[in-house]
């Protein structure tokens, strides 16, 4: 099992905005699978892939692929000053090279 596949539940993984996980999220999306990520907006795209509202339902098998299952910040992250784990959808808008 390669490092991309390890730890994924239903082809999803919550992603942090550091370089390592951003690269993994892009590779998973390029492979045609979905990722879940906390985003600043549930509209538009992330890494060039459509964002769907992950808070709408839990039936992930109904989601189109590939896409970003967008989640709203909750709890202490919602009031955090840094928002270090929240993707800024304006910053990550292009489809990256998965290699």
Coordinates of N, CA, C and O in Angstrom, one line a residue:
X1 N 0.9 -1.2 0.0 CA 0.0 0.0 0.0 C 0.9 1.2 0.0 O 1.8 1.4 0.8
X2 N 0.7 2.1 -0.9 CA 1.5 3.3 -1.0 C 1.1 4.4 0.0 O 0.0 4.2 0.6
X3 N 1.9 5.4 0.2 CA 1.6 6.4 1.3 C 0.4 7.2 1.0 O -0.3 7.7 1.9
X4 N 0.0 7.3 -0.3 CA -1.2 8.1 -0.6 C -2.5 7.3 -0.2 O -3.4 7.9 0.4
X5 N -2.5 6.0 -0.4 CA -3.6 5.2 0.0 C -3.8 4.9 1.5 O -4.9 4.7 2.0
X6 N -2.7 4.9 2.2 CA -2.7 4.6 3.6 C -3.5 5.6 4.4 O -3.3 6.8 4.2
X7 N -4.3 5.2 5.3 CA -5.0 6.1 6.1 C -6.3 6.8 5.5 O -6.9 7.6 6.2
X8 N -6.6 6.5 4.3 CA -7.8 7.1 3.7 C -9.0 6.3 4.1 O -9.0 5.1 4.0
X9 N -10.0 7.0 4.5 CA -11.3 6.3 4.7 C -12.3 6.8 3.6 O -12.5 8.0 3.5
X10 N -12.8 5.9 2.9 CA -13.7 6.2 1.7 C -13.0 7.2 0.8 O -13.6 8.2 0.3
X11 N -11.7 7.1 0.6 CA -10.9 7.9 -0.3 C -10.9 9.4 0.1 O -10.7 10.3 -0.7
X12 N -11.1 9.6 1.4 CA -11.1 11.0 1.9 C -10.0 11.1 3.0 O -9.7 10.2 3.7
X13 N -9.6 12.3 3.2 CA -8.7 12.6 4.3 C -8.7 14.1 4.6 O -8.7 14.9 3.7
X14 N -8.9 14.4 5.8 CA -8.9 15.9 6.2 C -7.5 16.4 5.9 O -6.5 15.8 6.4
X15 N -7.4 17.5 5.3 CA -6.1 18.0 4.9 C -5.7 19.3 5.6 O -6.6 20.1 5.9
X16 N -4.5 19.4 6.0 CA -3.9 20.6 6.6 C -3.3 21.5 5.5 O -3.0 20.9 4.4
X17 N -3.1 22.7 5.7 CA -2.6 23.6 4.7 C -1.1 23.6 4.6 O -0.5 24.4 3.9
X18 N -0.4 22.7 5.2 CA 1.1 22.6 5.0 C 1.4 21.9 3.7 O 0.6 21.2 3.1
X19 N 2.6 22.1 3.2 CA 3.0 21.7 1.9 C 2.9 20.2 1.7 O 2.4 19.7 0.7
X20 N 3.3 19.4 2.7 CA 3.2 17.9 2.6 C 1.8 17.5 2.3 O 1.5 16.7 1.4
X21 N 0.8 17.9 3.1 CA -0.6 17.4 3.0 C -1.2 18.1 1.7 O -2.1 17.4 1.1
X22 N -0.9 19.3 1.4 CA -1.4 19.9 0.2 C -1.0 19.1 -1.0 O -1.8 18.8 -1.9
X23 N 0.3 18.6 -1.0 CA 0.7 17.8 -2.1 C 0.0 16.5 -2.2 O -0.4 16.0 -3.3
X24 N -0.3 15.9 -1.0 CA -1.0 14.6 -1.0 C -2.5 14.8 -1.5 O -3.0 14.0 -2.2
X25 N -3.1 15.9 -1.0 CA -4.5 16.2 -1.5 C -4.5 16.3 -3.0 O -5.4 15.8 -3.6
X26 N -3.6 17.1 -3.5 CA -3.6 17.3 -5.0 C -3.4 15.9 -5.7 O -4.0 15.7 -6.7
X27 N -2.5 15.1 -5.2 CA -2.2 13.8 -5.8 C -3.5 12.9 -5.8 O -3.8 12.2 -6.8
X28 N -4.2 12.9 -4.7 CA -5.4 12.1 -4.5 C -6.5 12.6 -5.5 O -7.1 11.8 -6.2
X29 N -6.6 13.9 -5.6 CA -7.6 14.5 -6.5 C -7.3 14.1 -8.0 O -8.1 13.8 -8.8
X30 N -6.0 14.3 -8.3 CA -5.5 13.9 -9.7 C -5.7 12.5 -10.0 O -5.9 12.1 -11.2
X31 N -5.8 11.6 -9.0 CA -6.0 10.2 -9.2 C -7.5 9.9 -9.3 O -7.9 8.7 -9.4
X32 N -8.4 10.9 -9.2 CA -9.8 10.7 -9.4 C -10.6 10.5 -8.1 O -11.8 10.1 -8.1
X33 N -9.9 10.6 -6.9 CA -10.6 10.4 -5.7 C -10.9 11.7 -5.0 O -10.5 12.8 -5.4
X34 N -11.7 11.7 -3.9 CA -12.1 12.9 -3.2 C -11.3 13.1 -2.0 O -10.7 12.2 -1.4
X35 N -11.2 14.4 -1.5 CA -10.6 14.7 -0.3 C -11.5 15.6 0.5 O -12.3 16.3 -0.1
X36 N -11.4 15.5 1.8 CA -12.2 16.4 2.7 C -11.2 17.5 3.2 O -10.1 17.2 3.5
X37 N -11.7 18.8 3.2 CA -10.8 19.8 3.7 C -11.7 20.9 4.3 O -12.8 21.2 3.8
X38 N -11.2 21.6 5.3 CA -11.8 22.7 5.9 C -11.5 23.9 5.0 O -10.3 24.2 4.7
X39 N -12.5 24.6 4.5 CA -12.3 25.7 3.5 C -13.0 26.9 4.0 O -13.9 26.9 4.8
X40 N -12.5 28.1 3.5 CA -13.1 29.3 3.9 C -14.4 29.6 3.1 O -15.2 30.4 3.5
X41 N -14.7 28.9 2.0 CA -15.9 29.1 1.2 C -16.3 27.8 0.7 O -15.5 27.0 0.2
X42 N -17.6 27.5 0.7 CA -18.1 26.2 0.2 C -18.6 26.4 -1.3 O -19.2 25.5 -1.8
X43 N -18.1 27.5 -1.9 CA -18.4 27.7 -3.3 C -17.1 27.8 -4.1 O -16.1 28.1 -3.5
X44 N -17.2 27.4 -5.3 CA -16.0 27.5 -6.2 C -15.2 26.3 -6.2 O -15.7 25.1 -6.2
X45 N -13.9 26.4 -6.3 CA -13.0 25.3 -6.5 C -11.8 25.4 -5.5 O -11.5 26.5 -5.0
X46 N -11.2 24.3 -5.3 CA -9.9 24.2 -4.5 C -9.0 23.3 -5.3 O -9.4 22.2 -5.7
X47 N -7.8 23.8 -5.7 CA -6.9 23.1 -6.5 C -7.5 22.8 -7.9 O -7.1 21.9 -8.6
X48 N -8.5 23.6 -8.3 CA -9.1 23.4 -9.6 C -10.2 22.4 -9.6 O -10.8 22.1 -10.7
X49 N -10.6 21.8 -8.5 CA -11.6 20.8 -8.4 C -12.8 21.4 -7.6 O -12.6 22.2 -6.7
X50 N -14.0 21.0 -8.0 CA -15.2 21.6 -7.4 C -15.3 21.3 -5.9 O -14.9 20.2 -5.5
X51 N -15.8 22.3 -5.2 CA -16.0 22.1 -3.7 C -17.5 21.8 -3.6 O -18.4 22.5 -4.1
X52 N -17.8 20.7 -2.8 CA -19.2 20.4 -2.5 C -19.4 20.6 -1.0 O -18.4 20.5 -0.2
X53 N -20.6 20.8 -0.5 CA -20.8 21.0 0.9 C -20.8 19.7 1.7 O -21.8 19.0 1.6
X54 N -19.8 19.5 2.4 CA -19.7 18.2 3.2 C -20.5 18.2 4.4 O -20.7 17.1 5.1
X55 N -21.0 19.4 4.8 CA -21.9 19.4 6.0 C -23.3 19.1 5.7 O -24.2 19.0 6.6
X56 N -23.6 19.0 4.4 CA -25.0 18.8 3.9 C -25.5 17.4 4.3 O -26.7 17.3 4.6
X57 N -24.7 16.4 4.1 CA -25.1 15.0 4.4 C -23.8 14.2 4.6 O -22.7 14.7 4.4
X58 N -24.0 13.0 5.1 CA -22.9 12.1 5.3 C -22.8 10.9 4.3 O -22.1 10.0 4.5
X59 N -23.6 11.0 3.3 CA -23.6 9.9 2.3 C -22.5 10.2 1.2 O -22.8 10.5 0.1
X60 N -21.3 10.0 1.6 CA -20.2 10.3 0.8 C -20.2 9.5 -0.5 O -19.6 10.0 -1.5
X61 N -20.8 8.3 -0.6 CA -20.8 7.6 -1.8 C -21.6 8.2 -2.9 O -21.6 7.9 -4.0
X62 N -22.4 9.2 -2.5 CA -23.2 10.0 -3.5 C -22.5 11.1 -4.1 O -22.9 11.7 -5.1
X63 N -21.3 11.5 -3.6 CA -20.5 12.6 -4.1 C -19.9 12.3 -5.4 O -19.5 11.2 -5.7
X64 N -19.8 13.3 -6.3 CA -19.1 13.2 -7.6 C -17.6 13.0 -7.3 O -17.1 13.5 -6.3
X65 N -16.9 12.4 -8.2 CA -15.5 12.3 -8.1 C -14.8 12.8 -9.3 O -15.3 12.6 -10.4
X66 N -13.7 13.4 -9.2 CA -13.1 13.9 -8.0 C -13.6 15.2 -7.6 O -14.1 16.0 -8.4
X67 N -13.7 15.5 -6.3 CA -14.1 16.7 -5.8 C -13.5 16.9 -4.4 O -13.0 16.0 -3.8
X68 N -13.6 18.2 -3.9 CA -13.2 18.5 -2.5 C -14.5 18.5 -1.7 O -15.4 19.3 -2.0
X69 N -14.6 17.7 -0.6 CA -15.7 17.7 0.3 C -15.4 18.9 1.3 O -14.5 18.7 2.2
X70 N -16.0 20.0 1.1 CA -15.7 21.2 1.9 C -16.4 21.1 3.2 O -17.6 20.8 3.3
X71 N -15.7 21.5 4.2 CA -16.2 21.5 5.6 C -16.0 22.9 6.2 O -15.0 23.5 5.9
X72 N -17.0 23.4 6.9 CA -16.9 24.7 7.6 C -16.1 24.5 8.8 O -16.2 23.5 9.5
X73 N -15.3 25.5 9.2 CA -14.6 25.5 10.4 C -15.6 25.5 11.6 O -16.6 26.2 11.6
X74 N -15.3 24.6 12.6 CA -16.2 24.5 13.7 C -15.4 24.6 15.0 O -14.1 24.5 15.0
X75 N -16.0 24.8 16.1 CA -15.4 24.8 17.4 C -14.4 25.9 17.5 O -14.6 27.0 17.0
X76 N -13.3 25.6 18.2 CA -12.2 26.6 18.4 C -11.6 27.1 17.1 O -11.1 28.2 17.0
X77 N -11.6 26.3 16.1 CA -11.0 26.7 14.8 C -11.8 27.8 14.2 O -11.3 28.7 13.5
X78 N -13.1 27.8 14.4 CA -14.0 28.9 13.9 C -13.6 30.3 14.4 O -13.7 31.3 13.7
X79 N -13.2 30.3 15.6 CA -12.8 31.6 16.2 C -11.3 31.9 16.3 O -10.9 32.9 16.8
X80 N -10.6 30.9 15.7 CA -9.1 31.1 15.7 C -8.7 32.3 14.9 O -9.2 32.5 13.8
X81 N -7.7 33.0 15.4 CA -7.1 34.1 14.7 C -6.3 33.7 13.4 O -6.4 34.3 12.4
X82 N -5.6 32.6 13.5 CA -4.7 32.2 12.5 C -5.3 31.4 11.4 O -4.9 31.5 10.2
X83 N -6.3 30.6 11.7 CA -7.0 29.8 10.7 C -6.0 28.9 9.9 O -6.2 28.7 8.7
X84 N -5.0 28.4 10.6 CA -3.9 27.7 9.9 C -4.4 26.4 9.3 O -3.7 25.9 8.4
X85 N -5.5 25.9 9.7 CA -5.9 24.6 9.0 C -7.0 24.8 8.0 O -7.6 23.9 7.5
X86 N -7.4 26.1 7.7 CA -8.4 26.4 6.8 C -7.8 26.8 5.4 O -7.0 27.7 5.4
X87 N -8.2 26.1 4.4 CA -7.8 26.4 3.0 C -8.4 27.7 2.6 O -9.6 27.9 2.7
X88 N -7.6 28.6 2.1 CA -8.1 29.9 1.4 C -8.4 29.5 0.0 O -7.4 29.3 -0.8
X89 N -9.6 29.5 -0.4 CA -9.9 29.0 -1.8 C -9.4 30.0 -2.9 O -9.3 29.6 -4.0
X90 N -9.1 31.2 -2.5 CA -8.6 32.1 -3.5 C -7.1 31.9 -3.7 O -6.6 32.3 -4.7
X91 N -6.5 31.2 -2.8 CA -5.0 30.9 -2.9 C -4.8 29.7 -3.7 O -3.8 29.6 -4.5
X92 N -5.6 28.7 -3.6 CA -5.4 27.4 -4.3 C -6.5 27.2 -5.4 O -7.4 26.5 -5.2
X93 N -6.3 27.8 -6.5 CA -7.3 27.7 -7.5 C -6.9 26.9 -8.8 O -7.8 26.7 -9.6
X94 N -5.7 26.5 -9.0 CA -5.3 25.9 -10.2 C -5.1 24.4 -10.0 O -4.9 23.9 -8.9
X95 N -5.2 23.7 -11.1 CA -5.0 22.2 -11.1 C -3.5 22.0 -11.1 O -2.8 22.4 -12.0
X96 N -3.0 21.4 -10.0 CA -1.5 21.2 -9.9 C -1.0 20.0 -10.7 O -1.8 19.1 -11.1
X97 N 0.3 19.9 -10.9 CA 0.9 18.7 -11.4 C 1.0 17.7 -10.3 O 1.6 18.0 -9.3
X98 N 0.4 16.5 -10.5 CA 0.4 15.5 -9.4 C 1.7 14.9 -9.1 O 1.9 14.2 -8.1
X99 N 2.7 15.0 -10.0 CA 4.0 14.3 -9.9 C 4.8 15.0 -8.8 O 4.8 16.0 -8.4

